[in-house]
Amino acid sequence: MQLSVQSQKSGNVIVIRCQGRLIVGEETVALQAEVDKRSPESKKFVLRLAEVNYVDSGGLGALVRIAGSLRSFRGDLKLCELSKQVSQILQVTNLSSVFRSYDSESEAIAAFSEGSHTAEEAAPPSRKKIVCVDPSTDLLAYLNALLRRAGYEVFTSRHVSDAGTLIRVTRPCMIIGGPGLQANPVALEKLRPADPRIHLILLDPQYSTTEAEQAGSDLLAKVHALLGE
């Protein structure tokens, strides 16, 4: 089922009710379009996810990116009435601390009036540095949040040329190349580190459309294994 979004304003808060699948593509575009349409009225949003039955890594990345954008304008994105699937995804990927979630719309709306703080995004003390490269801002937002919550210092770039500078400056222990680079062998070759101590992970071409819980747990397992953790 494609994503259906309906919104209404309650006081100075915009409530968006979602139904269906939150996946990269037309669905994330539809959600972003609804946020863009209503954001001139307010930067305070509540997203009801009771009827969202599937989220892929790109869809979760879109939520992270939208929340970050709203917070940069002193707003926020709060979640409410999480479906079992969404709740489990946030717990497994350790991204539940990125968002504040509530049992009902009324509680989430009231939280803005109470002056509650935005969700804590501070990562644990970083252990190692990772550079992520992919053209998709949603996927980069997902990888950034996932790896930061796992304790890594993360740097992201949409362009291989900029990634090269990041790699030289930050001297990471790992580079993660996203699926958006798979069709560009020249870019992939430039991404390969000359230093054998730097690990390279190339994500599967379908990574962005893989269910977010599976995508996150599989990637973290691979990262930990390569780094001997």
PDB file of C-alpha atoms in Angstrom:
ATOM      1  CA  MET A   1       0.000   0.000   0.000  1.00  0.00           C
ATOM      2  CA  GLN A   2       1.376   3.400  -0.981  1.00  0.00           C
ATOM      3  CA  LEU A   3       1.752   6.055   1.692  1.00  0.00           C
ATOM      4  CA  SER A   4      -1.311   8.189   2.355  1.00  0.00           C
ATOM      5  CA  VAL A   5      -0.797  11.418   4.289  1.00  0.00           C
ATOM      6  CA  GLN A   6      -3.398  13.730   5.784  1.00  0.00           C
ATOM      7  CA  SER A   7      -2.637  16.781   7.860  1.00  0.00           C
ATOM      8  CA  GLN A   8      -4.448  19.268  10.052  1.00  0.00           C
ATOM      9  CA  LYS A   9      -3.427  22.096  12.318  1.00  0.00           C
ATOM     10  CA  SER A  10      -4.039  21.941  16.067  1.00  0.00           C
ATOM     11  CA  GLY A  11      -3.113  25.237  17.691  1.00  0.00           C
ATOM     12  CA  ASN A  12       0.388  25.932  16.432  1.00  0.00           C
ATOM     13  CA  VAL A  13       1.183  22.263  15.721  1.00  0.00           C
ATOM     14  CA  ILE A  14       0.768  20.421  12.412  1.00  0.00           C
ATOM     15  CA  VAL A  15      -0.387  16.818  12.769  1.00  0.00           C
ATOM     16  CA  ILE A  16       0.314  14.472   9.856  1.00  0.00           C
ATOM     17  CA  ARG A  17      -1.409  11.087   9.874  1.00  0.00           C
ATOM     18  CA  CYS A  18       0.326   8.458   7.769  1.00  0.00           C
ATOM     19  CA  GLN A  19      -1.052   5.198   6.426  1.00  0.00           C
ATOM     20  CA  GLY A  20       0.793   2.559   4.430  1.00  0.00           C
ATOM     21  CA  ARG A  21       4.484   2.046   3.705  1.00  0.00           C
ATOM     22  CA  LEU A  22       7.161   4.633   4.443  1.00  0.00           C
ATOM     23  CA  ILE A  23       9.706   3.776   1.795  1.00  0.00           C
ATOM     24  CA  VAL A  24      12.197   5.618  -0.365  1.00  0.00           C
ATOM     25  CA  GLY A  25      10.684   7.009  -3.566  1.00  0.00           C
ATOM     26  CA  GLU A  26       7.206   8.420  -4.127  1.00  0.00           C
ATOM     27  CA  GLU A  27       6.283   7.797  -0.471  1.00  0.00           C
ATOM     28  CA  THR A  28       9.087   9.873   1.047  1.00  0.00           C
ATOM     29  CA  VAL A  29       8.491  12.513  -1.625  1.00  0.00           C
ATOM     30  CA  ALA A  30       4.823  12.671  -0.598  1.00  0.00           C
ATOM     31  CA  LEU A  31       5.716  13.072   3.076  1.00  0.00           C
ATOM     32  CA  GLN A  32       8.272  15.779   2.310  1.00  0.00           C
ATOM     33  CA  ALA A  33       5.748  17.586   0.104  1.00  0.00           C
ATOM     34  CA  GLU A  34       3.230  17.624   2.955  1.00  0.00           C
ATOM     35  CA  VAL A  35       5.830  18.990   5.372  1.00  0.00           C
ATOM     36  CA  ASP A  36       6.869  21.645   2.843  1.00  0.00           C
ATOM     37  CA  LYS A  37       3.235  22.623   2.255  1.00  0.00           C
ATOM     38  CA  ARG A  38       2.479  23.085   5.954  1.00  0.00           C
ATOM     39  CA  SER A  39       5.825  24.367   7.247  1.00  0.00           C
ATOM     40  CA  PRO A  40       5.067  28.045   6.491  1.00  0.00           C
ATOM     41  CA  GLU A  41       2.336  27.726   9.144  1.00  0.00           C
ATOM     42  CA  SER A  42       4.534  26.094  11.772  1.00  0.00           C
ATOM     43  CA  LYS A  43       7.805  24.235  12.269  1.00  0.00           C
ATOM     44  CA  LYS A  44       6.249  22.038  14.974  1.00  0.00           C
ATOM     45  CA  PHE A  45       5.075  18.698  13.611  1.00  0.00           C
ATOM     46  CA  VAL A  46       3.548  15.530  15.023  1.00  0.00           C
ATOM     47  CA  LEU A  47       3.660  12.395  12.898  1.00  0.00           C
ATOM     48  CA  ARG A  48       1.084   9.689  13.639  1.00  0.00           C
ATOM     49  CA  LEU A  49       2.438   6.286  12.596  1.00  0.00           C
ATOM     50  CA  ALA A  50      -0.178   3.861  13.931  1.00  0.00           C
ATOM     51  CA  GLU A  51      -1.031   2.703  10.405  1.00  0.00           C
ATOM     52  CA  VAL A  52       2.480   2.569   8.979  1.00  0.00           C
ATOM     53  CA  ASN A  53       3.259  -1.105   8.488  1.00  0.00           C
ATOM     54  CA  TYR A  54       6.662  -1.008   6.783  1.00  0.00           C
ATOM     55  CA  VAL A  55       9.696   1.305   6.841  1.00  0.00           C
ATOM     56  CA  ASP A  56      12.858   0.890   4.795  1.00  0.00           C
ATOM     57  CA  SER A  57      16.232   2.470   5.510  1.00  0.00           C
ATOM     58  CA  GLY A  58      15.555   5.334   3.092  1.00  0.00           C
ATOM     59  CA  GLY A  59      12.204   6.053   4.736  1.00  0.00           C
ATOM     60  CA  LEU A  60      13.735   6.135   8.201  1.00  0.00           C
ATOM     61  CA  GLY A  61      16.483   8.361   6.864  1.00  0.00           C
ATOM     62  CA  ALA A  62      13.829  10.765   5.576  1.00  0.00           C
ATOM     63  CA  LEU A  63      12.378  11.056   9.098  1.00  0.00           C
ATOM     64  CA  VAL A  64      15.827  11.777  10.544  1.00  0.00           C
ATOM     65  CA  ARG A  65      16.496  14.395   7.872  1.00  0.00           C
ATOM     66  CA  ILE A  66      13.100  16.093   8.280  1.00  0.00           C
ATOM     67  CA  ALA A  67      13.522  16.214  12.062  1.00  0.00           C
ATOM     68  CA  GLY A  68      16.969  17.779  11.695  1.00  0.00           C
ATOM     69  CA  SER A  69      15.671  20.382   9.256  1.00  0.00           C
ATOM     70  CA  LEU A  70      12.775  21.380  11.533  1.00  0.00           C
ATOM     71  CA  ARG A  71      15.053  21.610  14.564  1.00  0.00           C
ATOM     72  CA  SER A  72      17.364  23.937  12.671  1.00  0.00           C
ATOM     73  CA  PHE A  73      14.386  26.343  12.580  1.00  0.00           C
ATOM     74  CA  ARG A  74      13.676  25.840  16.320  1.00  0.00           C
ATOM     75  CA  GLY A  75      10.887  23.397  15.551  1.00  0.00           C
ATOM     76  CA  ASP A  76      10.702  19.637  15.996  1.00  0.00           C
ATOM     77  CA  LEU A  77       9.221  16.399  14.709  1.00  0.00           C
ATOM     78  CA  LYS A  78       7.523  14.286  17.371  1.00  0.00           C
ATOM     79  CA  LEU A  79       6.099  10.830  16.770  1.00  0.00           C
ATOM     80  CA  CYS A  80       2.951   9.328  18.226  1.00  0.00           C
ATOM     81  CA  GLU A  81       0.915   6.125  18.254  1.00  0.00           C
ATOM     82  CA  LEU A  82       3.768   4.064  16.832  1.00  0.00           C
ATOM     83  CA  SER A  83       2.807   0.814  15.170  1.00  0.00           C
ATOM     84  CA  LYS A  84       4.502  -2.296  16.513  1.00  0.00           C
ATOM     85  CA  GLN A  85       6.722  -2.434  13.436  1.00  0.00           C
ATOM     86  CA  VAL A  86       7.908   1.174  13.738  1.00  0.00           C
ATOM     87  CA  SER A  87       8.506   0.881  17.471  1.00  0.00           C
ATOM     88  CA  GLN A  88      10.617  -2.225  16.979  1.00  0.00           C
ATOM     89  CA  ILE A  89      12.640  -0.630  14.186  1.00  0.00           C
ATOM     90  CA  LEU A  90      13.499   2.392  16.344  1.00  0.00           C
ATOM     91  CA  GLN A  91      14.552   0.161  19.227  1.00  0.00           C
ATOM     92  CA  VAL A  92      16.704  -2.217  17.172  1.00  0.00           C
ATOM     93  CA  THR A  93      18.472   0.575  15.285  1.00  0.00           C
ATOM     94  CA  ASN A  94      18.905   2.542  18.543  1.00  0.00           C
ATOM     95  CA  LEU A  95      17.206   5.539  16.941  1.00  0.00           C
ATOM     96  CA  SER A  96      14.405   5.789  19.497  1.00  0.00           C
ATOM     97  CA  SER A  97      16.486   8.442  21.267  1.00  0.00           C
ATOM     98  CA  VAL A  98      16.582  10.573  18.109  1.00  0.00           C
ATOM     99  CA  PHE A  99      12.821  11.176  18.312  1.00  0.00           C
ATOM    100  CA  ARG A 100      10.427  11.818  21.160  1.00  0.00           C
ATOM    101  CA  SER A 101       7.392   9.559  20.827  1.00  0.00           C
ATOM    102  CA  TYR A 102       4.040   9.618  22.612  1.00  0.00           C
ATOM    103  CA  ASP A 103       1.099   7.292  23.077  1.00  0.00           C
ATOM    104  CA  SER A 104      -1.425   9.728  21.594  1.00  0.00           C
ATOM    105  CA  GLU A 105      -1.720  12.776  19.366  1.00  0.00           C
ATOM    106  CA  SER A 106      -2.958  14.889  22.266  1.00  0.00           C
ATOM    107  CA  GLU A 107       0.101  14.052  24.365  1.00  0.00           C
ATOM    108  CA  ALA A 108       2.477  14.877  21.527  1.00  0.00           C
ATOM    109  CA  ILE A 109       0.718  18.189  20.839  1.00  0.00           C
ATOM    110  CA  ALA A 110       0.673  19.088  24.529  1.00  0.00           C
ATOM    111  CA  ALA A 111       4.410  18.405  24.758  1.00  0.00           C
ATOM    112  CA  PHE A 112       5.081  21.420  22.553  1.00  0.00           C
ATOM    113  CA  SER A 113       3.040  23.658  24.885  1.00  0.00           C
ATOM    114  CA  GLU A 114       4.921  22.298  27.876  1.00  0.00           C
ATOM    115  CA  GLY A 115       8.151  23.468  26.331  1.00  0.00           C
ATOM    116  CA  SER A 116       9.671  20.005  26.291  1.00  0.00           C
ATOM    117  CA  HIS A 117      13.127  19.709  24.842  1.00  0.00           C
ATOM    118  CA  THR A 118      13.832  17.986  21.576  1.00  0.00           C
ATOM    119  CA  ALA A 119      15.047  14.414  21.649  1.00  0.00           C
ATOM    120  CA  GLU A 120      18.606  13.909  22.737  1.00  0.00           C
ATOM    121  CA  GLU A 121      20.770  13.360  19.698  1.00  0.00           C
ATOM    122  CA  ALA A 122      24.145  13.292  21.382  1.00  0.00           C
ATOM    123  CA  ALA A 123      26.015  10.144  20.491  1.00  0.00           C
ATOM    124  CA  PRO A 124      28.080   8.094  22.937  1.00  0.00           C
ATOM    125  CA  PRO A 125      31.768   9.066  23.118  1.00  0.00           C
ATOM    126  CA  SER A 126      33.137   8.347  19.668  1.00  0.00           C
ATOM    127  CA  ARG A 127      35.562   5.492  19.260  1.00  0.00           C
ATOM    128  CA  LYS A 128      36.423   5.501  15.573  1.00  0.00           C
ATOM    129  CA  LYS A 129      35.751   7.593  12.483  1.00  0.00           C
ATOM    130  CA  ILE A 130      33.677   6.480   9.507  1.00  0.00           C
ATOM    131  CA  VAL A 131      33.110   8.302   6.202  1.00  0.00           C
ATOM    132  CA  CYS A 132      29.853   7.532   4.338  1.00  0.00           C
ATOM    133  CA  VAL A 133      29.373   8.411   0.670  1.00  0.00           C
ATOM    134  CA  ASP A 134      26.159   8.267  -1.359  1.00  0.00           C
ATOM    135  CA  PRO A 135      24.129  10.689  -3.521  1.00  0.00           C
ATOM    136  CA  SER A 136      21.008  10.192  -1.362  1.00  0.00           C
ATOM    137  CA  THR A 137      20.610  12.675   1.497  1.00  0.00           C
ATOM    138  CA  ASP A 138      18.003  10.398   3.103  1.00  0.00           C
ATOM    139  CA  LEU A 139      20.323   7.390   3.137  1.00  0.00           C
ATOM    140  CA  LEU A 140      23.175   9.504   4.490  1.00  0.00           C
ATOM    141  CA  ALA A 141      20.884  10.785   7.258  1.00  0.00           C
ATOM    142  CA  TYR A 142      20.003   7.189   8.139  1.00  0.00           C
ATOM    143  CA  LEU A 143      23.645   6.028   8.173  1.00  0.00           C
ATOM    144  CA  ASN A 144      24.736   9.072  10.151  1.00  0.00           C
ATOM    145  CA  ALA A 145      22.120   8.537  12.861  1.00  0.00           C
ATOM    146  CA  LEU A 146      22.605   4.762  12.991  1.00  0.00           C
ATOM    147  CA  LEU A 147      26.404   4.876  13.285  1.00  0.00           C
ATOM    148  CA  ARG A 148      26.505   7.855  15.646  1.00  0.00           C
ATOM    149  CA  ARG A 149      24.143   6.079  18.028  1.00  0.00           C
ATOM    150  CA  ALA A 150      26.521   3.101  17.875  1.00  0.00           C
ATOM    151  CA  GLY A 151      29.326   5.355  19.091  1.00  0.00           C
ATOM    152  CA  TYR A 152      31.187   6.292  15.925  1.00  0.00           C
ATOM    153  CA  GLU A 153      32.175   9.719  14.653  1.00  0.00           C
ATOM    154  CA  VAL A 154      30.530   9.963  11.249  1.00  0.00           C
ATOM    155  CA  PHE A 155      31.262  12.160   8.246  1.00  0.00           C
ATOM    156  CA  THR A 156      29.034  12.121   5.171  1.00  0.00           C
ATOM    157  CA  SER A 157      29.361  13.286   1.602  1.00  0.00           C
ATOM    158  CA  ARG A 158      27.174  13.089  -1.497  1.00  0.00           C
ATOM    159  CA  HIS A 159      30.181  13.416  -3.803  1.00  0.00           C
ATOM    160  CA  VAL A 160      33.264  11.240  -4.166  1.00  0.00           C
ATOM    161  CA  SER A 161      35.497  14.282  -4.740  1.00  0.00           C
ATOM    162  CA  ASP A 162      34.429  15.805  -1.416  1.00  0.00           C
ATOM    163  CA  ALA A 163      34.740  12.397   0.251  1.00  0.00           C
ATOM    164  CA  GLY A 164      38.365  12.258  -0.828  1.00  0.00           C
ATOM    165  CA  THR A 165      39.050  15.462   1.074  1.00  0.00           C
ATOM    166  CA  LEU A 166      37.171  14.148   4.115  1.00  0.00           C
ATOM    167  CA  ILE A 167      39.194  10.953   4.072  1.00  0.00           C
ATOM    168  CA  ARG A 168      42.504  12.807   3.901  1.00  0.00           C
ATOM    169  CA  VAL A 169      41.541  15.173   6.716  1.00  0.00           C
ATOM    170  CA  THR A 170      39.726  12.820   9.100  1.00  0.00           C
ATOM    171  CA  ARG A 171      41.791   9.657   8.480  1.00  0.00           C
ATOM    172  CA  PRO A 172      38.877   7.281   9.149  1.00  0.00           C
ATOM    173  CA  CYS A 173      39.087   3.605   9.993  1.00  0.00           C
ATOM    174  CA  MET A 174      36.286   2.816   7.543  1.00  0.00           C
ATOM    175  CA  ILE A 175      34.598   4.076   4.362  1.00  0.00           C
ATOM    176  CA  ILE A 176      31.024   3.072   3.526  1.00  0.00           C
ATOM    177  CA  GLY A 177      29.974   3.484  -0.099  1.00  0.00           C
ATOM    178  CA  GLY A 178      26.244   3.601  -0.697  1.00  0.00           C
ATOM    179  CA  PRO A 179      24.218   1.877  -3.416  1.00  0.00           C
ATOM    180  CA  GLY A 180      24.052   5.101  -5.415  1.00  0.00           C
ATOM    181  CA  LEU A 181      27.716   4.594  -6.352  1.00  0.00           C
ATOM    182  CA  GLN A 182      27.319   1.091  -7.734  1.00  0.00           C
ATOM    183  CA  ALA A 183      26.554   2.317 -11.256  1.00  0.00           C
ATOM    184  CA  ASN A 184      29.687   4.471 -11.329  1.00  0.00           C
ATOM    185  CA  PRO A 185      32.804   2.246 -11.413  1.00  0.00           C
ATOM    186  CA  VAL A 186      35.078   5.267 -11.805  1.00  0.00           C
ATOM    187  CA  ALA A 187      33.740   6.801  -8.588  1.00  0.00           C
ATOM    188  CA  LEU A 188      34.017   3.464  -6.808  1.00  0.00           C
ATOM    189  CA  GLU A 189      37.637   3.117  -7.839  1.00  0.00           C
ATOM    190  CA  LYS A 190      38.410   6.602  -6.509  1.00  0.00           C
ATOM    191  CA  LEU A 191      36.760   5.650  -3.239  1.00  0.00           C
ATOM    192  CA  ARG A 192      38.976   2.637  -2.639  1.00  0.00           C
ATOM    193  CA  PRO A 193      41.467   3.538   0.095  1.00  0.00           C
ATOM    194  CA  ALA A 194      45.189   3.311  -0.591  1.00  0.00           C
ATOM    195  CA  ASP A 195      45.819   2.605   3.085  1.00  0.00           C
ATOM    196  CA  PRO A 196      45.129  -1.101   3.786  1.00  0.00           C
ATOM    197  CA  ARG A 197      44.207  -0.219   7.372  1.00  0.00           C
ATOM    198  CA  ILE A 198      41.074   1.576   6.137  1.00  0.00           C
ATOM    199  CA  HIS A 199      38.193  -0.831   5.649  1.00  0.00           C
ATOM    200  CA  LEU A 200      35.745  -0.379   2.768  1.00  0.00           C
ATOM    201  CA  ILE A 201      32.115  -1.508   2.834  1.00  0.00           C
ATOM    202  CA  LEU A 202      30.059  -1.254  -0.357  1.00  0.00           C
ATOM    203  CA  LEU A 203      26.347  -1.436   0.390  1.00  0.00           C
ATOM    204  CA  ASP A 204      24.091  -3.680  -1.641  1.00  0.00           C
ATOM    205  CA  PRO A 205      22.291  -1.938  -4.531  1.00  0.00           C
ATOM    206  CA  GLN A 206      18.969  -2.643  -2.767  1.00  0.00           C
ATOM    207  CA  TYR A 207      20.134  -1.343   0.608  1.00  0.00           C
ATOM    208  CA  SER A 208      17.964   1.791   0.558  1.00  0.00           C
ATOM    209  CA  THR A 209      14.846  -0.296   0.022  1.00  0.00           C
ATOM    210  CA  THR A 210      15.703  -2.962   2.615  1.00  0.00           C
ATOM    211  CA  GLU A 211      13.532  -3.022   5.740  1.00  0.00           C
ATOM    212  CA  ALA A 212      15.147  -0.544   8.146  1.00  0.00           C
ATOM    213  CA  GLU A 213      15.576  -2.947  11.076  1.00  0.00           C
ATOM    214  CA  GLN A 214      17.321  -5.582   8.980  1.00  0.00           C
ATOM    215  CA  ALA A 215      19.437  -3.016   7.128  1.00  0.00           C
ATOM    216  CA  GLY A 216      20.626  -1.460  10.379  1.00  0.00           C
ATOM    217  CA  SER A 217      21.406  -4.646  12.286  1.00  0.00           C
ATOM    218  CA  ASP A 218      23.191  -6.243   9.310  1.00  0.00           C
ATOM    219  CA  LEU A 219      25.368  -3.180   8.716  1.00  0.00           C
ATOM    220  CA  LEU A 220      26.328  -2.771  12.372  1.00  0.00           C
ATOM    221  CA  ALA A 221      27.235  -6.466  12.571  1.00  0.00           C
ATOM    222  CA  LYS A 222      29.503  -6.078   9.529  1.00  0.00           C
ATOM    223  CA  VAL A 223      31.101  -2.904  10.893  1.00  0.00           C
ATOM    224  CA  HIS A 224      31.789  -4.493  14.292  1.00  0.00           C
ATOM    225  CA  ALA A 225      33.237  -7.622  12.654  1.00  0.00           C
ATOM    226  CA  LEU A 226      35.631  -5.710  10.402  1.00  0.00           C
ATOM    227  CA  LEU A 227      36.794  -3.491  13.265  1.00  0.00           C
ATOM    228  CA  GLY A 228      37.210  -6.442  15.591  1.00  0.00           C
ATOM    229  CA  GLU A 229      34.639  -5.234  18.108  1.00  0.00           C
TER     230      GLU A 229
END
